[in-house]
Amino acid sequence: MIIAPSILSADFADFGREIEAIEAQGADWVHVDVMDGHFVPNLTFGPPAVAAFRSHVTTVMDVHLMIAPVDPFIEAYAEAGADVITAHLEAGPHIHRTLQAIRATGKKAGVALNPGTPAEAVRHLLDLADLVCVMTVNPGFGGQKFLDMTAKIRALRAMIGDRPVQIEIDGGVTAETAPLVVAAGADVLVAGSAVFKGGSVANPAPYGANMRAIRDSVLRAVA
Ligand code: DX5
Ligand code: ZN
């Protein structure tokens, strides 16, 4: 199980040290939420910001593009140093082409599904994707309430079969909700507020404790 803290919940004046702190405390990946104020009602990071984050990431930089159109920006986020680039199925009419374009940059390709989009929508994309991201909130903000998408996760797991496609869950992941999504078949957990709460770069131990609480809740549930 991979834990990918979202730096949307970090101190925006101190990203370099925040990334180093979460990695030192046990983060497996670093999740970067890119928002355009159009596809989602919030604005975050352009390619130069993401390139600046890259020099602090030693694990995997997981870039979640909540932007439309997405195709004109794939190259720039690839050059900024993303390892995984995830685009939304709802961001345009040609997600198949978008996934091909991401793979053409040599990066891993992810497809994200909003809560209202059914699992069935990715059936014909599974050989083009390395990851399917199931949104368990409506994208745009951290700290929202978890929406139960376990039936969708189970359907995706069955559809994926033995393909090397990871299922990532994004939104409202906590020690309470993580066991539900992992039992349904998730293998990457994005968590923003649940990882960053109570800590800071000056006091990073709570980041580690928060990630352990998520891991332990899953281990207890499978035991
Ligand atoms: C939502 C973002 C998420 C968000 C998760 O639009 O894609 O990555 O930051 O934050 P929490 O874990 O606080 O729901
Ligand atoms: Zn995200």
Tab-separated table of C-alpha atoms and ligand atoms in Angstrom:
chain	number	residue	atom	x	y	z
A	1	MET	CA	0.000	0.000	0.000
A	2	ILE	CA	1.354	3.377	-1.047
A	3	ILE	CA	0.662	6.570	0.906
A	4	ALA	CA	0.848	9.743	-1.168
A	5	PRO	CA	0.461	12.906	0.926
A	6	SER	CA	-1.090	15.791	-1.010
A	7	ILE	CA	0.943	18.977	-0.604
A	8	LEU	CA	-2.297	20.914	-1.048
A	9	SER	CA	-2.407	20.677	2.760
A	10	ALA	CA	1.230	21.841	3.224
A	11	ASP	CA	2.486	25.305	4.203
A	12	PHE	CA	2.378	27.162	0.858
A	13	ALA	CA	5.333	29.333	1.889
A	14	ASP	CA	7.598	26.341	2.513
A	15	PHE	CA	7.033	23.555	-0.055
A	16	GLY	CA	10.647	22.371	-0.264
A	17	ARG	CA	10.952	21.674	3.428
A	18	GLU	CA	7.404	20.277	3.642
A	19	ILE	CA	8.203	17.713	0.914
A	20	GLU	CA	11.447	16.757	2.676
A	21	ALA	CA	9.564	16.421	5.978
A	22	ILE	CA	6.839	14.105	4.659
A	23	GLU	CA	9.396	11.924	2.869
A	24	ALA	CA	11.549	11.700	6.010
A	25	GLN	CA	8.413	10.708	7.922
A	26	GLY	CA	7.602	7.825	5.566
A	27	ALA	CA	5.669	9.113	2.542
A	28	ASP	CA	5.911	6.723	-0.430
A	29	TRP	CA	4.916	9.271	-3.088
A	30	VAL	CA	4.333	13.035	-3.168
A	31	HIS	CA	0.938	14.013	-4.647
A	32	VAL	CA	0.730	17.386	-6.420
A	33	ASP	CA	-2.762	18.782	-7.113
A	34	VAL	CA	-2.814	21.014	-10.196
A	35	MET	CA	-5.995	23.117	-10.501
A	36	ASP	CA	-6.978	25.645	-13.141
A	37	GLY	CA	-9.956	27.617	-11.789
A	38	HIS	CA	-12.016	26.268	-14.710
A	39	PHE	CA	-12.267	22.461	-14.499
A	40	VAL	CA	-12.312	22.915	-10.714
A	41	PRO	CA	-13.136	26.055	-8.717
A	42	ASN	CA	-9.612	26.556	-7.338
A	43	LEU	CA	-6.165	27.498	-8.692
A	44	THR	CA	-2.810	26.025	-7.754
A	45	PHE	CA	0.431	25.127	-9.516
A	46	GLY	CA	1.778	25.847	-13.002
A	47	PRO	CA	4.705	23.899	-14.483
A	48	PRO	CA	7.435	26.177	-13.007
A	49	ALA	CA	6.109	25.565	-9.480
A	50	VAL	CA	6.015	21.819	-10.090
A	51	ALA	CA	9.583	21.916	-11.472
A	52	ALA	CA	10.665	23.670	-8.274
A	53	PHE	CA	9.033	20.928	-6.155
A	54	ARG	CA	10.865	18.266	-8.175
A	55	SER	CA	14.278	19.129	-6.768
A	56	HIS	CA	12.999	18.209	-3.284
A	57	VAL	CA	11.286	14.925	-4.226
A	58	THR	CA	13.358	11.733	-3.893
A	59	THR	CA	10.433	9.287	-4.120
A	60	VAL	CA	7.781	9.578	-6.835
A	61	MET	CA	6.115	12.820	-7.927
A	62	ASP	CA	2.462	12.046	-8.653
A	63	VAL	CA	0.911	14.949	-10.562
A	64	HIS	CA	-2.910	15.118	-10.594
A	65	LEU	CA	-4.062	17.457	-13.346
A	66	MET	CA	-7.485	18.957	-12.648
A	67	ILE	CA	-7.347	21.143	-15.739
A	68	ALA	CA	-9.256	21.470	-19.017
A	69	PRO	CA	-8.059	21.407	-21.681
A	70	VAL	CA	-5.283	19.095	-20.505
A	71	ASP	CA	-3.506	18.010	-23.708
A	72	PRO	CA	-1.662	21.328	-24.346
A	73	PHE	CA	0.021	21.095	-20.912
A	74	ILE	CA	1.126	17.447	-20.761
A	75	GLU	CA	4.576	18.119	-22.182
A	76	ALA	CA	5.217	20.968	-19.734
A	77	TYR	CA	4.291	18.892	-16.671
A	78	ALA	CA	6.393	15.992	-17.990
A	79	GLU	CA	9.350	18.350	-18.377
A	80	ALA	CA	8.679	19.673	-14.867
A	81	GLY	CA	9.617	16.204	-13.637
A	82	ALA	CA	6.367	14.348	-12.943
A	83	ASP	CA	6.746	10.562	-12.653
A	84	VAL	CA	3.000	9.885	-12.886
A	85	ILE	CA	0.649	12.242	-14.756
A	86	THR	CA	-3.067	11.778	-14.145
A	87	ALA	CA	-5.717	13.471	-16.266
A	88	HIS	CA	-9.461	13.523	-15.682
A	89	LEU	CA	-11.723	11.526	-17.950
A	90	GLU	CA	-14.192	14.423	-17.738
A	91	ALA	CA	-11.655	17.058	-18.857
A	92	GLY	CA	-12.184	16.622	-22.564
A	93	PRO	CA	-13.656	14.494	-25.352
A	94	HIS	CA	-10.484	12.506	-26.143
A	95	ILE	CA	-9.150	10.842	-22.999
A	96	HIS	CA	-7.776	7.981	-25.124
A	97	ARG	CA	-5.547	10.445	-26.987
A	98	THR	CA	-4.610	12.142	-23.704
A	99	LEU	CA	-3.376	8.856	-22.204
A	100	GLN	CA	-1.386	8.119	-25.367
A	101	ALA	CA	0.152	11.592	-25.136
A	102	ILE	CA	1.161	11.056	-21.516
A	103	ARG	CA	2.752	7.677	-22.318
A	104	ALA	CA	4.574	9.268	-25.264
A	105	THR	CA	6.450	11.491	-22.792
A	106	GLY	CA	7.759	8.357	-21.054
A	107	LYS	CA	5.738	9.022	-17.893
A	108	LYS	CA	3.213	6.763	-16.227
A	109	ALA	CA	-0.343	7.607	-17.253
A	110	GLY	CA	-3.264	7.915	-14.865
A	111	VAL	CA	-6.959	8.486	-15.520
A	112	ALA	CA	-9.081	10.066	-12.765
A	113	LEU	CA	-12.830	9.619	-12.319
A	114	ASN	CA	-15.069	12.151	-10.621
A	115	PRO	CA	-17.601	10.720	-8.152
A	116	GLY	CA	-20.387	10.865	-10.746
A	117	THR	CA	-18.462	8.939	-13.414
A	118	PRO	CA	-19.011	5.159	-13.481
A	119	ALA	CA	-16.246	2.528	-13.503
A	120	GLU	CA	-17.532	1.370	-16.879
A	121	ALA	CA	-16.196	4.597	-18.465
A	122	VAL	CA	-12.595	3.298	-18.279
A	123	ARG	CA	-13.237	-0.233	-19.580
A	124	HIS	CA	-11.678	0.519	-22.972
A	125	LEU	CA	-8.770	2.521	-21.518
A	126	LEU	CA	-7.233	-0.050	-19.203
A	127	ASP	CA	-4.435	-1.056	-21.586
A	128	LEU	CA	-3.413	2.606	-21.904
A	129	ALA	CA	-3.347	3.447	-18.191
A	130	ASP	CA	-0.919	2.632	-15.390
A	131	LEU	CA	-3.255	4.001	-12.729
A	132	VAL	CA	-6.948	4.739	-12.222
A	133	CYS	CA	-7.670	7.448	-9.648
A	134	VAL	CA	-11.069	7.170	-7.983
A	135	MET	CA	-12.107	10.536	-6.555
A	136	THR	CA	-13.865	10.173	-3.210
A	137	VAL	CA	-14.658	13.904	-3.081
A	138	ASN	CA	-15.610	16.365	-5.808
A	139	PRO	CA	-12.189	17.717	-6.803
A	140	GLY	CA	-11.093	21.238	-5.948
A	141	PHE	CA	-10.359	21.391	-2.245
A	142	GLY	CA	-8.675	19.469	0.546
A	143	GLY	CA	-10.443	18.585	3.772
A	144	GLN	CA	-13.799	17.516	2.303
A	145	LYS	CA	-15.987	14.690	3.538
A	146	PHE	CA	-15.309	11.203	2.122
A	147	LEU	CA	-17.843	9.888	-0.421
A	148	ASP	CA	-18.222	6.104	-0.377
A	149	MET	CA	-17.096	4.781	-3.770
A	150	THR	CA	-16.331	1.228	-2.619
A	151	ALA	CA	-18.710	-0.352	-5.149
A	152	LYS	CA	-16.893	1.514	-7.943
A	153	ILE	CA	-13.485	0.420	-6.608
A	154	ARG	CA	-14.609	-3.240	-6.524
A	155	ALA	CA	-15.954	-3.008	-10.066
A	156	LEU	CA	-12.653	-1.508	-11.270
A	157	ARG	CA	-10.576	-4.153	-9.518
A	158	ALA	CA	-12.558	-6.880	-11.277
A	159	MET	CA	-12.332	-5.077	-14.638
A	160	ILE	CA	-8.545	-4.572	-14.307
A	161	GLY	CA	-7.960	-8.289	-13.718
A	162	ASP	CA	-4.255	-9.116	-13.964
A	163	ARG	CA	-3.239	-5.923	-15.771
A	164	PRO	CA	-0.508	-3.862	-14.015
A	165	VAL	CA	-2.879	-0.971	-13.200
A	166	GLN	CA	-2.909	0.621	-9.747
A	167	ILE	CA	-6.069	1.984	-8.136
A	168	GLU	CA	-5.530	5.292	-6.353
A	169	ILE	CA	-8.061	6.865	-3.998
A	170	ASP	CA	-8.145	10.635	-3.602
A	171	GLY	CA	-10.235	12.634	-1.127
A	172	GLY	CA	-11.229	12.260	2.507
A	173	VAL	CA	-8.809	9.399	3.201
A	174	THR	CA	-8.307	8.973	6.969
A	175	ALA	CA	-7.589	6.108	9.379
A	176	GLU	CA	-11.369	5.556	9.392
A	177	THR	CA	-11.928	5.428	5.619
A	178	ALA	CA	-8.625	3.817	4.473
A	179	PRO	CA	-9.589	0.247	5.514
A	180	LEU	CA	-12.803	0.460	3.461
A	181	VAL	CA	-11.066	1.446	0.234
A	182	VAL	CA	-8.149	-0.970	0.646
A	183	ALA	CA	-10.578	-3.845	1.291
A	184	ALA	CA	-12.331	-2.868	-1.942
A	185	GLY	CA	-9.074	-3.074	-3.920
A	186	ALA	CA	-7.201	0.240	-3.645
A	187	ASP	CA	-3.409	0.290	-3.592
A	188	VAL	CA	-2.464	3.993	-3.536
A	189	LEU	CA	-3.968	6.313	-0.917
A	190	VAL	CA	-3.731	10.081	-1.361
A	191	ALA	CA	-4.218	11.969	1.893
A	192	GLY	CA	-3.871	15.685	2.525
A	193	SER	CA	-5.465	16.949	5.707
A	194	ALA	CA	-5.189	13.578	7.488
A	195	VAL	CA	-1.382	13.551	7.025
A	196	PHE	CA	-0.567	17.218	7.658
A	197	LYS	CA	-2.862	17.803	10.659
A	198	GLY	CA	-1.049	18.711	13.857
A	199	GLY	CA	2.435	18.913	12.287
A	200	SER	CA	4.776	21.440	10.654
A	201	VAL	CA	8.313	21.542	9.268
A	202	ALA	CA	9.452	22.539	12.770
A	203	ASN	CA	7.475	19.653	14.293
A	204	PRO	CA	7.199	16.928	11.626
A	205	ALA	CA	6.667	13.915	13.924
A	206	PRO	CA	2.847	14.173	13.663
A	207	TYR	CA	3.174	13.634	9.874
A	208	GLY	CA	4.791	10.269	10.575
A	209	ALA	CA	2.279	9.400	13.296
A	210	ASN	CA	-0.615	10.303	10.995
A	211	MET	CA	0.729	8.092	8.185
A	212	ARG	CA	1.314	5.230	10.640
A	213	ALA	CA	-2.258	5.612	11.908
A	214	ILE	CA	-3.529	5.142	8.339
A	215	ARG	CA	-1.259	2.118	7.708
A	216	ASP	CA	-2.123	0.554	11.082
A	217	SER	CA	-5.862	0.958	10.532
A	218	VAL	CA	-5.529	-0.989	7.268
A	219	LEU	CA	-3.349	-3.690	8.845
A	220	ARG	CA	-5.802	-4.108	11.723
A	221	ALA	CA	-8.679	-4.463	9.282
A	222	VAL	CA	-6.976	-7.202	7.246
A	223	ALA	CA	-5.716	-9.087	10.346
B	1	DX5	C1	-8.950	17.222	-4.203
B	1	DX5	C2	-7.508	16.808	-4.370
B	1	DX5	C3	-7.025	15.935	-3.268
B	1	DX5	C4	-7.071	16.596	-1.917
B	1	DX5	C5	-7.058	15.555	-0.844
B	1	DX5	O1	-9.331	18.004	-5.269
B	1	DX5	O2	-7.328	16.112	-5.578
B	1	DX5	O3	-5.748	15.402	-3.545
B	1	DX5	O4	-6.028	17.470	-1.708
B	1	DX5	O5	-7.200	16.215	0.385
B	1	DX5	P1	-7.872	15.535	1.635
B	1	DX5	O6	-7.088	14.280	1.930
B	1	DX5	O7	-7.770	16.560	2.704
B	1	DX5	O8	-9.276	15.199	1.238
B	2	ZN	ZN	-5.407	14.925	-5.937
